[in-house]
């Protein structure tokens, strides 16, 4: 059953269309991420749900009740802003307890809830410090604790982990997911970090220019991006453009006079221009380019070591391609020629090539 519903939300500031049209339904307990580049309208959408920005048109519903005209303080939502404004004159524990005081939750429950949530974000030992005495990441965790402590029906997070270092960020992602699952709190999180969106979300709404361009489970959006923009934004990818041609061997993508690649049959009609996305990890290196050459031959122009994997860049007849290969101890050398191959099913037909 739909718990949160956004219905044709729009926000214009004079001539600026911050949000052009956003419609979305979330189930109770779902974790949804709004993912997209800077300026695409993520914060504005979240602020409309929180009640701090009034929509130019459209409506918001929570648990069957209209929310659009309810004042922000009466919506009872847990909100962590992009710039998490903590009360500077209050200690960590007082900041976290504030929302409970507003709800007239008294001791001993107040103390217990503050303690529990501070333990959750690993800040119990700093409970008596002021925000100015904390690092940016610690302040961010206080902001998260402050939102969680009231056990809100809906949690709204705007880049909640952006100030954490990589390791703490990965830990907090798992922690946030664990907390969210155990509380069952319906959550909408804004992020421009695709890994974070994939790690945390039940569904991702990819946004571009004030609209949701694709909505789905992380693995579906990643494996089946609808557009070149989504393919490039959610992970990295290789985009190949050509004209479809039906040959005796099946459908082909004619990229140039010299290159025709086999491609999946169901992608379009002969004569049409088509775009395909192939993820870097779906391409394999085969042979040395002289014998077995796979679909294409290429020259390794750069390789980058990333610990668990190598990234290769190859110059090919269809342009520069990027490969991601698991590190198994025998990297291919720069300057070498190699064959490239992939499964036909990993060539994903996408709309629009201007990624
Ligand atoms: N109060 C405002 N007045 C005028 N324009 C605004 C206002 N708030 C936002 N905008 C514009 O609306 C667009 C969307 O802004 P928004 O803050 O929602 O982006 P965002 O997706 O959250 O970006 P970021 O990832 O950088 O935080 C931007 O072009 C922004 O400049
Ligand atoms: Mg923002």
JSON list of C-alpha atoms and ligand atoms in Angstrom, two decimals, residues 13 16-19 36-45 82 158-159 190 192, ligand 1:
[
{"chain": "A", "resi": 13, "resn": "UNK", "atom": "CA", "xyz": [11.45, 30.31, -8.86]},
{"chain": "A", "resi": 16, "resn": "UNK", "atom": "CA", "xyz": [14.07, 28.83, -12.82]},
{"chain": "A", "resi": 17, "resn": "UNK", "atom": "CA", "xyz": [12.41, 25.44, -12.90]},
{"chain": "A", "resi": 18, "resn": "UNK", "atom": "CA", "xyz": [13.95, 23.84, -9.82]},
{"chain": "A", "resi": 19, "resn": "UNK", "atom": "CA", "xyz": [11.53, 20.88, -10.06]},
{"chain": "A", "resi": 36, "resn": "UNK", "atom": "CA", "xyz": [21.18, 12.98, -9.68]},
{"chain": "A", "resi": 37, "resn": "UNK", "atom": "CA", "xyz": [23.75, 15.63, -10.54]},
{"chain": "A", "resi": 38, "resn": "UNK", "atom": "CA", "xyz": [24.10, 18.96, -8.77]},
{"chain": "A", "resi": 39, "resn": "UNK", "atom": "CA", "xyz": [21.20, 21.29, -9.39]},
{"chain": "A", "resi": 40, "resn": "UNK", "atom": "CA", "xyz": [18.75, 18.64, -10.67]},
{"chain": "A", "resi": 41, "resn": "UNK", "atom": "CA", "xyz": [16.17, 19.43, -7.98]},
{"chain": "A", "resi": 42, "resn": "UNK", "atom": "CA", "xyz": [16.84, 16.82, -5.29]},
{"chain": "A", "resi": 43, "resn": "UNK", "atom": "CA", "xyz": [16.99, 19.16, -2.30]},
{"chain": "A", "resi": 44, "resn": "UNK", "atom": "CA", "xyz": [14.01, 21.16, -3.54]},
{"chain": "A", "resi": 45, "resn": "UNK", "atom": "CA", "xyz": [11.93, 17.95, -3.81]},
{"chain": "A", "resi": 82, "resn": "UNK", "atom": "CA", "xyz": [22.35, 19.14, 3.55]},
{"chain": "A", "resi": 158, "resn": "UNK", "atom": "CA", "xyz": [19.78, 15.25, 2.38]},
{"chain": "A", "resi": 159, "resn": "UNK", "atom": "CA", "xyz": [23.32, 14.00, 1.73]},
{"chain": "A", "resi": 190, "resn": "UNK", "atom": "CA", "xyz": [19.01, 12.66, -1.43]},
{"chain": "A", "resi": 192, "resn": "UNK", "atom": "CA", "xyz": [24.65, 12.38, -5.70]},
{"chain": "B", "resi": 1, "resn": "LIG", "atom": "N1", "xyz": [15.49, 29.63, -3.48]},
{"chain": "B", "resi": 1, "resn": "LIG", "atom": "C1", "xyz": [15.85, 29.47, -4.75]},
{"chain": "B", "resi": 1, "resn": "LIG", "atom": "N2", "xyz": [15.75, 30.46, -5.65]},
{"chain": "B", "resi": 1, "resn": "LIG", "atom": "C2", "xyz": [16.08, 30.30, -6.94]},
{"chain": "B", "resi": 1, "resn": "LIG", "atom": "N3", "xyz": [16.57, 29.15, -7.47]},
{"chain": "B", "resi": 1, "resn": "LIG", "atom": "C3", "xyz": [16.72, 28.12, -6.63]},
{"chain": "B", "resi": 1, "resn": "LIG", "atom": "C4", "xyz": [16.38, 28.21, -5.22]},
{"chain": "B", "resi": 1, "resn": "LIG", "atom": "N4", "xyz": [16.63, 26.99, -4.66]},
{"chain": "B", "resi": 1, "resn": "LIG", "atom": "C5", "xyz": [17.10, 26.22, -5.63]},
{"chain": "B", "resi": 1, "resn": "LIG", "atom": "N5", "xyz": [17.17, 26.86, -6.81]},
{"chain": "B", "resi": 1, "resn": "LIG", "atom": "C6", "xyz": [17.63, 26.32, -8.10]},
{"chain": "B", "resi": 1, "resn": "LIG", "atom": "O1", "xyz": [16.89, 25.16, -8.38]},
{"chain": "B", "resi": 1, "resn": "LIG", "atom": "C7", "xyz": [17.70, 24.14, -8.93]},
{"chain": "B", "resi": 1, "resn": "LIG", "atom": "C8", "xyz": [17.63, 22.89, -8.08]},
{"chain": "B", "resi": 1, "resn": "LIG", "atom": "O2", "xyz": [18.24, 23.12, -6.82]},
{"chain": "B", "resi": 1, "resn": "LIG", "atom": "P1", "xyz": [18.39, 21.99, -5.74]},
{"chain": "B", "resi": 1, "resn": "LIG", "atom": "O3", "xyz": [18.97, 22.62, -4.51]},
{"chain": "B", "resi": 1, "resn": "LIG", "atom": "O4", "xyz": [17.09, 21.28, -5.57]},
{"chain": "B", "resi": 1, "resn": "LIG", "atom": "O5", "xyz": [19.47, 21.02, -6.43]},
{"chain": "B", "resi": 1, "resn": "LIG", "atom": "P2", "xyz": [20.15, 19.68, -5.90]},
{"chain": "B", "resi": 1, "resn": "LIG", "atom": "O6", "xyz": [19.77, 18.62, -6.84]},
{"chain": "B", "resi": 1, "resn": "LIG", "atom": "O7", "xyz": [19.84, 19.48, -4.46]},
{"chain": "B", "resi": 1, "resn": "LIG", "atom": "O8", "xyz": [21.71, 20.01, -6.09]},
{"chain": "B", "resi": 1, "resn": "LIG", "atom": "P3", "xyz": [22.99, 19.69, -5.15]},
{"chain": "B", "resi": 1, "resn": "LIG", "atom": "O9", "xyz": [23.37, 18.27, -5.45]},
{"chain": "B", "resi": 1, "resn": "LIG", "atom": "O10", "xyz": [24.02, 20.66, -5.66]},
{"chain": "B", "resi": 1, "resn": "LIG", "atom": "O11", "xyz": [22.62, 19.91, -3.73]},
{"chain": "B", "resi": 1, "resn": "LIG", "atom": "C9", "xyz": [19.10, 24.74, -9.03]},
{"chain": "B", "resi": 1, "resn": "LIG", "atom": "O12", "xyz": [19.29, 25.21, -10.34]},
{"chain": "B", "resi": 1, "resn": "LIG", "atom": "C10", "xyz": [19.08, 25.87, -8.04]},
{"chain": "B", "resi": 1, "resn": "LIG", "atom": "O13", "xyz": [19.97, 26.90, -8.40]}
]
